[in-house]
């Protein structure tokens, strides 16, 4: 049905037919984006795409109504014939249509939905979104602007040129900062939209040929990139990772947003776990921190929503837990080695009893404190308020006297 909508949109010579084809395509894409019904992110992506696209569709339809009102027709040829005699109202209609189409093709500043939808939708759907919908939209724009709106080219080409420049700059610069391959391809796709818009802004016979040639190359290379990503995910699965024994440090963002990672084996030689190393690994349920680890970086396991069990190896050498290290995880209890410096918000958003009002922090055990008045192996259970975990504290400085329990 989505492909049928694209064909109908590309072959249309009437604003109503073009709008019906566009909406038929879009409605199917909303469903495809949320196709993984058991995945909250996929469902959210489909919903966000639908809500934002509905706004863009409204603007697009309003622009079509203005064009009809000031030219007396929805047929491309008649619009072209009457556009030269129309007043400023028709130009406003063209502007609204440009805004609506800019959202559909992810032109800046109407691109905000693209990175999230690309990231959260199933990979084959993301590939279809990036290739099929873009080619269909630009084929439509080429026909619409080269026929219906050609007489008013001096009024709209500057707008298209500004969109093209902004899209090229932001799309390519934002892509450099991405860590997630799907978001990287999303911003790459946005950057390519800027190049394609240049062909619309410089509308001519040569520019049209160049635009079509670029569309073919864009479709083939982008599809090849997504096929490579799909093949990689199919081959690796990203459900579990066993880190080689020779590794001594897990770098920053090493498994960032590895949403399919359910278990990980950290070898005994690892000394540091970098910042955000496992941040966003929403399927990770448990992890064992070997005794050799001396520091856990900032946000190392933050947003690992399913993480319920963290075990520290016997004789742990851990000295510091960074800020937000276990922020927003599923932990309900935790035993931390002695003399560990805990950063601010390290356990914020976790360890709470959801049934209490206001929520109170569950018990956190600090075993083998080795402090005067306590024997090695004794266990001290401390119950904190939520506020203490937002400021940080040093366990080595906690006073423990004889008889305390």
GROMACS .gro file of C-alpha atoms in nm:
model
  405
    1UNK     CA    1   0.000   0.000   0.000
    2UNK     CA    2   0.286   0.236   0.076
    3UNK     CA    3   0.445   0.166  -0.262
    4UNK     CA    4   0.108   0.220  -0.429
    5UNK     CA    5   0.088   0.558  -0.255
    6UNK     CA    6   0.434   0.649  -0.387
    7UNK     CA    7   0.339   0.553  -0.744
    8UNK     CA    8   0.014   0.750  -0.719
    9UNK     CA    9   0.203   1.051  -0.582
   10UNK     CA   10   0.472   1.044  -0.851
   11UNK     CA   11   0.228   1.007  -1.141
   12UNK     CA   12  -0.019   1.273  -1.024
   13UNK     CA   13  -0.101   1.591  -1.216
   14UNK     CA   14  -0.348   1.718  -0.959
   15UNK     CA   15  -0.305   1.850  -0.605
   16UNK     CA   16  -0.582   1.629  -0.465
   17UNK     CA   17  -0.441   1.311  -0.622
   18UNK     CA   18  -0.090   1.400  -0.508
   19UNK     CA   19  -0.214   1.459  -0.151
   20UNK     CA   20  -0.405   1.130  -0.143
   21UNK     CA   21  -0.098   0.942  -0.265
   22UNK     CA   22   0.123   1.115  -0.009
   23UNK     CA   23  -0.111   1.031   0.279
   24UNK     CA   24  -0.154   0.670   0.165
   25UNK     CA   25   0.224   0.635   0.174
   26UNK     CA   26   0.255   0.813   0.511
   27UNK     CA   27  -0.016   0.613   0.688
   28UNK     CA   28   0.159   0.291   0.595
   29UNK     CA   29   0.493   0.426   0.714
   30UNK     CA   30   0.346   0.513   1.056
   31UNK     CA   31   0.242   0.150   1.096
   32UNK     CA   32   0.577   0.017   0.973
   33UNK     CA   33   0.772   0.241   1.212
   34UNK     CA   34   0.582   0.092   1.509
   35UNK     CA   35   0.579  -0.260   1.366
   36UNK     CA   36   0.766  -0.409   1.664
   37UNK     CA   37   0.468  -0.395   1.898
   38UNK     CA   38   0.657  -0.534   2.197
   39UNK     CA   39   0.927  -0.268   2.167
   40UNK     CA   40   0.835   0.053   2.349
   41UNK     CA   41   1.080   0.258   2.143
   42UNK     CA   42   0.935   0.136   1.814
   43UNK     CA   43   0.583   0.218   1.930
   44UNK     CA   44   0.694   0.561   2.047
   45UNK     CA   45   0.871   0.625   1.716
   46UNK     CA   46   0.555   0.545   1.521
   47UNK     CA   47   0.348   0.770   1.745
   48UNK     CA   48   0.590   1.064   1.722
   49UNK     CA   49   0.612   1.023   1.346
   50UNK     CA   50   0.232   1.022   1.321
   51UNK     CA   51   0.175   1.329   1.540
   52UNK     CA   52   0.441   1.545   1.374
   53UNK     CA   53   0.348   1.428   1.027
   54UNK     CA   54  -0.017   1.510   1.091
   55UNK     CA   55   0.083   1.871   1.159
   56UNK     CA   56   0.287   1.883   0.838
   57UNK     CA   57  -0.001   1.731   0.642
   58UNK     CA   58  -0.233   2.000   0.775
   59UNK     CA   59   0.002   2.274   0.656
   60UNK     CA   60   0.039   2.104   0.321
   61UNK     CA   61  -0.335   2.072   0.274
   62UNK     CA   62  -0.386   2.435   0.375
   63UNK     CA   63  -0.135   2.538   0.110
   64UNK     CA   64  -0.322   2.331  -0.150
   65UNK     CA   65  -0.646   2.505  -0.054
   66UNK     CA   66  -0.483   2.847  -0.098
   67UNK     CA   67  -0.354   2.749  -0.440
   68UNK     CA   68  -0.701   2.632  -0.541
   69UNK     CA   69  -0.861   2.948  -0.405
   70UNK     CA   70  -0.631   3.186  -0.592
   71UNK     CA   71  -0.587   2.992  -0.918
   72UNK     CA   72  -0.927   2.827  -0.946
   73UNK     CA   73  -0.797   2.472  -1.004
   74UNK     CA   74  -0.602   2.182  -0.858
   75UNK     CA   75  -0.468   2.069  -1.197
   76UNK     CA   76  -0.097   2.139  -1.243
   77UNK     CA   77  -0.131   2.279  -1.596
   78UNK     CA   78  -0.416   2.513  -1.508
   79UNK     CA   79  -0.236   2.628  -1.193
   80UNK     CA   80   0.070   2.709  -1.405
   81UNK     CA   81  -0.142   2.906  -1.653
   82UNK     CA   82  -0.317   3.107  -1.382
   83UNK     CA   83  -0.031   3.151  -1.137
   84UNK     CA   84   0.118   3.451  -1.316
   85UNK     CA   85  -0.207   3.640  -1.276
   86UNK     CA   86  -0.261   3.537  -0.914
   87UNK     CA   87  -0.195   3.764  -0.618
   88UNK     CA   88   0.028   3.716  -0.317
   89UNK     CA   89  -0.212   3.460  -0.169
   90UNK     CA   90  -0.098   3.195  -0.415
   91UNK     CA   91   0.263   3.251  -0.309
   92UNK     CA   92   0.162   3.192   0.053
   93UNK     CA   93   0.005   2.867  -0.062
   94UNK     CA   94   0.334   2.762  -0.223
   95UNK     CA   95   0.518   2.842   0.101
   96UNK     CA   96   0.283   2.620   0.304
   97UNK     CA   97   0.329   2.338   0.052
   98UNK     CA   98   0.708   2.376   0.076
   99UNK     CA   99   0.690   2.351   0.457
  100UNK     CA  100   0.475   2.038   0.439
  101UNK     CA  101   0.704   1.871   0.186
  102UNK     CA  102   1.015   1.980   0.380
  103UNK     CA  103   0.890   1.775   0.674
  104UNK     CA  104   0.828   1.472   0.453
  105UNK     CA  105   1.181   1.483   0.310
  106UNK     CA  106   1.349   1.572   0.643
  107UNK     CA  107   1.481   1.913   0.541
  108UNK     CA  108   1.619   2.136   0.818
  109UNK     CA  109   1.456   2.270   1.034
  110UNK     CA  110   1.176   2.016   0.985
  111UNK     CA  111   1.399   1.713   1.038
  112UNK     CA  112   1.349   1.663   1.413
  113UNK     CA  113   1.157   1.336   1.377
  114UNK     CA  114   1.407   1.162   1.151
  115UNK     CA  115   1.696   1.054   1.382
  116UNK     CA  116   1.465   0.908   1.647
  117UNK     CA  117   1.234   0.729   1.402
  118UNK     CA  118   1.531   0.588   1.210
  119UNK     CA  119   1.691   0.469   1.534
  120UNK     CA  120   1.386   0.303   1.687
  121UNK     CA  121   1.212   0.160   1.380
  122UNK     CA  122   1.309  -0.192   1.263
  123UNK     CA  123   1.613  -0.183   1.034
  124UNK     CA  124   1.434  -0.289   0.711
  125UNK     CA  125   1.172  -0.020   0.775
  126UNK     CA  126   1.445   0.239   0.830
  127UNK     CA  127   1.602   0.143   0.496
  128UNK     CA  128   1.265   0.174   0.323
  129UNK     CA  129   1.203   0.512   0.485
  130UNK     CA  130   1.545   0.644   0.387
  131UNK     CA  131   1.534   0.530   0.025
  132UNK     CA  132   1.180   0.477  -0.102
  133UNK     CA  133   1.005   0.773   0.056
  134UNK     CA  134   1.284   1.018  -0.035
  135UNK     CA  135   1.294   0.916  -0.402
  136UNK     CA  136   0.917   0.939  -0.432
  137UNK     CA  137   0.904   1.279  -0.259
  138UNK     CA  138   1.172   1.434  -0.481
  139UNK     CA  139   1.017   1.290  -0.797
  140UNK     CA  140   0.694   1.462  -0.692
  141UNK     CA  141   0.870   1.790  -0.608
  142UNK     CA  142   1.045   1.793  -0.944
  143UNK     CA  143   0.714   1.755  -1.128
  144UNK     CA  144   0.527   2.000  -0.904
  145UNK     CA  145   0.782   2.281  -0.915
  146UNK     CA  146   0.878   2.232  -1.279
  147UNK     CA  147   0.519   2.244  -1.400
  148UNK     CA  148   0.261   2.392  -1.162
  149UNK     CA  149   0.485   2.642  -0.980
  150UNK     CA  150   0.735   2.725  -1.257
  151UNK     CA  151   0.590   3.074  -1.331
  152UNK     CA  152   0.653   3.179  -0.969
  153UNK     CA  153   1.011   3.045  -0.953
  154UNK     CA  154   1.152   3.381  -0.846
  155UNK     CA  155   0.927   3.373  -0.538
  156UNK     CA  156   1.014   3.027  -0.410
  157UNK     CA  157   1.367   2.942  -0.528
  158UNK     CA  158   1.529   3.149  -0.252
  159UNK     CA  159   1.332   2.959   0.011
  160UNK     CA  160   1.442   2.626  -0.136
  161UNK     CA  161   1.803   2.747  -0.154
  162UNK     CA  162   1.802   2.847   0.215
  163UNK     CA  163   1.656   2.508   0.313
  164UNK     CA  164   1.923   2.336   0.102
  165UNK     CA  165   2.214   2.521   0.266
  166UNK     CA  166   2.082   2.470   0.621
  167UNK     CA  167   2.014   2.102   0.554
  168UNK     CA  168   2.358   2.034   0.408
  169UNK     CA  169   2.540   2.205   0.695
  170UNK     CA  170   2.344   2.066   0.990
  171UNK     CA  171   2.297   1.718   0.844
  172UNK     CA  172   2.667   1.659   0.781
  173UNK     CA  173   2.795   1.824   1.100
  174UNK     CA  174   2.546   1.641   1.320
  175UNK     CA  175   2.641   1.310   1.158
  176UNK     CA  176   3.001   1.351   1.281
  177UNK     CA  177   2.891   1.338   1.646
  178UNK     CA  178   2.676   1.025   1.621
  179UNK     CA  179   2.762   0.700   1.799
  180UNK     CA  180   2.461   0.502   1.681
  181UNK     CA  181   2.491   0.376   1.323
  182UNK     CA  182   2.120   0.427   1.248
  183UNK     CA  183   2.130   0.786   1.370
  184UNK     CA  184   2.448   0.838   1.167
  185UNK     CA  185   2.269   0.719   0.853
  186UNK     CA  186   1.969   0.936   0.944
  187UNK     CA  187   2.180   1.252   0.953
  188UNK     CA  188   2.364   1.140   0.640
  189UNK     CA  189   2.025   1.111   0.471
  190UNK     CA  190   1.937   1.461   0.590
  191UNK     CA  191   2.261   1.596   0.442
  192UNK     CA  192   2.182   1.431   0.109
  193UNK     CA  193   1.842   1.602   0.109
  194UNK     CA  194   2.029   1.934   0.105
  195UNK     CA  195   2.220   1.833  -0.208
  196UNK     CA  196   1.901   1.720  -0.379
  197UNK     CA  197   1.723   2.045  -0.291
  198UNK     CA  198   1.992   2.231  -0.484
  199UNK     CA  199   1.855   2.070  -0.799
  200UNK     CA  200   1.508   2.208  -0.719
  201UNK     CA  201   1.640   2.557  -0.638
  202UNK     CA  202   1.843   2.574  -0.962
  203UNK     CA  203   1.553   2.436  -1.166
  204UNK     CA  204   1.646   2.382  -1.533
  205UNK     CA  205   1.679   2.098  -1.780
  206UNK     CA  206   2.037   2.028  -1.671
  207UNK     CA  207   1.953   2.059  -1.302
  208UNK     CA  208   1.662   1.815  -1.342
  209UNK     CA  209   1.890   1.559  -1.508
  210UNK     CA  210   2.149   1.602  -1.234
  211UNK     CA  211   1.880   1.562  -0.967
  212UNK     CA  212   1.755   1.236  -1.119
  213UNK     CA  213   2.112   1.106  -1.151
  214UNK     CA  214   2.181   1.193  -0.787
  215UNK     CA  215   1.857   1.023  -0.678
  216UNK     CA  216   1.962   0.699  -0.846
  217UNK     CA  217   2.306   0.709  -0.685
  218UNK     CA  218   2.160   0.804  -0.346
  219UNK     CA  219   1.910   0.519  -0.357
  220UNK     CA  220   2.167   0.254  -0.449
  221UNK     CA  221   2.436   0.358  -0.202
  222UNK     CA  222   2.201   0.423   0.088
  223UNK     CA  223   2.027   0.091   0.036
  224UNK     CA  224   2.366  -0.082   0.022
  225UNK     CA  225   2.467   0.084   0.351
  226UNK     CA  226   2.150  -0.033   0.524
  227UNK     CA  227   2.186  -0.383   0.384
  228UNK     CA  228   2.536  -0.396   0.533
  229UNK     CA  229   2.403  -0.283   0.871
  230UNK     CA  230   2.120  -0.539   0.856
  231UNK     CA  231   2.367  -0.815   0.767
  232UNK     CA  232   2.589  -0.715   1.060
  233UNK     CA  233   2.304  -0.723   1.310
  234UNK     CA  234   2.180  -1.054   1.172
  235UNK     CA  235   2.528  -1.203   1.199
  236UNK     CA  236   2.614  -1.075   1.547
  237UNK     CA  237   2.272  -1.063   1.710
  238UNK     CA  238   2.417  -0.833   1.979
  239UNK     CA  239   2.251  -1.040   2.251
  240UNK     CA  240   2.565  -1.118   2.448
  241UNK     CA  241   2.929  -1.014   2.446
  242UNK     CA  242   3.236  -1.190   2.585
  243UNK     CA  243   3.523  -0.945   2.608
  244UNK     CA  244   3.869  -1.096   2.535
  245UNK     CA  245   4.086  -1.174   2.838
  246UNK     CA  246   4.364  -0.946   2.709
  247UNK     CA  247   4.145  -0.635   2.742
  248UNK     CA  248   4.243  -0.411   3.035
  249UNK     CA  249   4.000  -0.124   2.980
  250UNK     CA  250   3.650  -0.088   2.840
  251UNK     CA  251   3.645   0.246   2.659
  252UNK     CA  252   3.392   0.525   2.665
  253UNK     CA  253   3.069   0.445   2.476
  254UNK     CA  254   3.197   0.094   2.399
  255UNK     CA  255   2.849  -0.062   2.410
  256UNK     CA  256   2.646   0.258   2.416
  257UNK     CA  257   2.281   0.205   2.315
  258UNK     CA  258   2.342  -0.168   2.258
  259UNK     CA  259   1.973  -0.231   2.318
  260UNK     CA  260   1.993  -0.598   2.223
  261UNK     CA  261   2.273  -0.679   2.470
  262UNK     CA  262   2.137  -0.914   2.737
  263UNK     CA  263   2.458  -1.035   2.904
  264UNK     CA  264   2.825  -0.946   2.915
  265UNK     CA  265   3.131  -1.122   3.054
  266UNK     CA  266   3.398  -0.884   3.180
  267UNK     CA  267   3.740  -1.053   3.212
  268UNK     CA  268   3.939  -1.034   3.533
  269UNK     CA  269   4.210  -0.815   3.379
  270UNK     CA  270   3.988  -0.514   3.319
  271UNK     CA  271   4.080  -0.219   3.541
  272UNK     CA  272   3.850   0.059   3.421
  273UNK     CA  273   3.500   0.078   3.275
  274UNK     CA  274   3.469   0.398   3.073
  275UNK     CA  275   3.201   0.664   3.070
  276UNK     CA  276   2.868   0.551   2.921
  277UNK     CA  277   3.028   0.216   2.835
  278UNK     CA  278   2.698   0.032   2.872
  279UNK     CA  279   2.463   0.331   2.881
  280UNK     CA  280   2.130   0.259   2.718
  281UNK     CA  281   2.184  -0.119   2.711
  282UNK     CA  282   1.818  -0.159   2.799
  283UNK     CA  283   1.811  -0.540   2.778
  284UNK     CA  284   2.113  -0.602   3.004
  285UNK     CA  285   1.985  -0.777   3.318
  286UNK     CA  286   2.296  -0.856   3.521
  287UNK     CA  287   2.668  -0.790   3.528
  288UNK     CA  288   2.960  -0.907   3.738
  289UNK     CA  289   3.233  -0.649   3.807
  290UNK     CA  290   3.562  -0.837   3.855
  291UNK     CA  291   3.788  -0.758   4.152
  292UNK     CA  292   4.048  -0.598   3.921
  293UNK     CA  293   3.822  -0.304   3.830
  294UNK     CA  294   3.931   0.013   4.009
  295UNK     CA  295   3.689   0.266   3.863
  296UNK     CA  296   3.348   0.276   3.698
  297UNK     CA  297   3.308   0.581   3.476
  298UNK     CA  298   3.038   0.841   3.460
  299UNK     CA  299   2.703   0.707   3.335
  300UNK     CA  300   2.867   0.368   3.274
  301UNK     CA  301   2.542   0.175   3.316
  302UNK     CA  302   2.289   0.459   3.308
  303UNK     CA  303   1.954   0.385   3.144
  304UNK     CA  304   2.023   0.011   3.152
  305UNK     CA  305   1.659  -0.018   3.249
  306UNK     CA  306   1.653  -0.397   3.298
  307UNK     CA  307   1.973  -0.415   3.504
  308UNK     CA  308   1.869  -0.573   3.835
  309UNK     CA  309   2.183  -0.745   3.960
  310UNK     CA  310   2.537  -0.607   3.991
  311UNK     CA  311   2.791  -0.827   4.167
  312UNK     CA  312   3.140  -0.718   4.272
  313UNK     CA  313   3.415  -0.980   4.281
  314UNK     CA  314   3.568  -1.090   4.609
  315UNK     CA  315   3.854  -0.866   4.721
  316UNK     CA  316   3.738  -0.587   4.494
  317UNK     CA  317   3.987  -0.305   4.431
  318UNK     CA  318   3.715  -0.059   4.331
  319UNK     CA  319   3.785   0.297   4.447
  320UNK     CA  320   3.531   0.510   4.261
  321UNK     CA  321   3.187   0.496   4.105
  322UNK     CA  322   3.130   0.789   3.870
  323UNK     CA  323   2.839   1.030   3.860
  324UNK     CA  324   2.517   0.881   3.721
  325UNK     CA  325   2.692   0.544   3.692
  326UNK     CA  326   2.375   0.344   3.765
  327UNK     CA  327   2.124   0.621   3.698
  328UNK     CA  328   1.779   0.488   3.599
  329UNK     CA  329   1.850   0.117   3.622
  330UNK     CA  330   1.639  -0.162   3.767
  331UNK     CA  331   1.855  -0.218   4.077
  332UNK     CA  332   1.672  -0.289   4.402
  333UNK     CA  333   1.972  -0.369   4.625
  334UNK     CA  334   2.346  -0.347   4.598
  335UNK     CA  335   2.652  -0.438   4.806
  336UNK     CA  336   2.941  -0.197   4.743
  337UNK     CA  337   3.303  -0.268   4.843
  338UNK     CA  338   3.460  -0.056   5.122
  339UNK     CA  339   3.620   0.289   5.082
  340UNK     CA  340   3.454   0.368   4.751
  341UNK     CA  341   3.392   0.726   4.640
  342UNK     CA  342   3.044   0.749   4.489
  343UNK     CA  343   2.973   1.032   4.244
  344UNK     CA  344   2.663   1.250   4.239
  345UNK     CA  345   2.339   1.091   4.120
  346UNK     CA  346   2.517   0.757   4.093
  347UNK     CA  347   2.201   0.567   4.186
  348UNK     CA  348   1.942   0.832   4.116
  349UNK     CA  349   1.618   0.697   3.975
  350UNK     CA  350   1.679   0.346   4.108
  351UNK     CA  351   1.664   0.144   4.429
  352UNK     CA  352   1.324   0.296   4.508
  353UNK     CA  353   1.018   0.137   4.658
  354UNK     CA  354   0.749   0.234   4.406
  355UNK     CA  355   0.474   0.166   4.659
  356UNK     CA  356   0.580   0.434   4.906
  357UNK     CA  357   0.492   0.804   4.896
  358UNK     CA  358   0.729   0.977   4.879
  359UNK     CA  359   0.960   0.699   4.751
  360UNK     CA  360   1.227   0.590   4.995
  361UNK     CA  361   1.562   0.446   4.912
  362UNK     CA  362   1.593   0.073   4.970
  363UNK     CA  363   1.872  -0.064   5.185
  364UNK     CA  364   2.226  -0.049   5.045
  365UNK     CA  365   2.485  -0.273   5.209
  366UNK     CA  366   2.851  -0.184   5.254
  367UNK     CA  367   3.029  -0.499   5.368
  368UNK     CA  368   3.371  -0.558   5.521
  369UNK     CA  369   3.427  -0.194   5.618
  370UNK     CA  370   3.736  -0.287   5.816
  371UNK     CA  371   3.671   0.005   6.052
  372UNK     CA  372   3.769   0.010   6.419
  373UNK     CA  373   3.501  -0.154   6.631
  374UNK     CA  374   3.388  -0.387   6.351
  375UNK     CA  375   3.527  -0.721   6.257
  376UNK     CA  376   3.622  -0.806   5.900
  377UNK     CA  377   3.324  -0.958   5.729
  378UNK     CA  378   3.068  -0.775   5.943
  379UNK     CA  379   2.796  -0.601   5.746
  380UNK     CA  380   2.655  -0.254   5.806
  381UNK     CA  381   2.323  -0.167   5.645
  382UNK     CA  382   2.255   0.201   5.587
  383UNK     CA  383   1.927   0.349   5.469
  384UNK     CA  384   1.952   0.686   5.295
  385UNK     CA  385   1.701   0.942   5.181
  386UNK     CA  386   1.677   1.020   4.811
  387UNK     CA  387   1.858   1.352   4.856
  388UNK     CA  388   2.189   1.207   4.975
  389UNK     CA  389   2.238   1.027   4.646
  390UNK     CA  390   2.201   1.349   4.451
  391UNK     CA  391   2.503   1.511   4.617
  392UNK     CA  392   2.749   1.222   4.643
  393UNK     CA  393   2.942   1.092   4.942
  394UNK     CA  394   3.265   0.916   5.028
  395UNK     CA  395   3.221   0.588   5.212
  396UNK     CA  396   3.571   0.613   5.355
  397UNK     CA  397   3.466   0.919   5.556
  398UNK     CA  398   3.163   0.760   5.723
  399UNK     CA  399   3.226   0.740   6.103
  400UNK     CA  400   3.167   0.398   6.257
  401UNK     CA  401   3.200   0.356   6.634
  402UNK     CA  402   3.202   0.057   6.864
  403UNK     CA  403   2.855  -0.082   6.913
  404UNK     CA  404   2.705   0.079   6.605
  405UNK     CA  405   2.482  -0.142   6.397
   0.00000   0.00000   0.00000
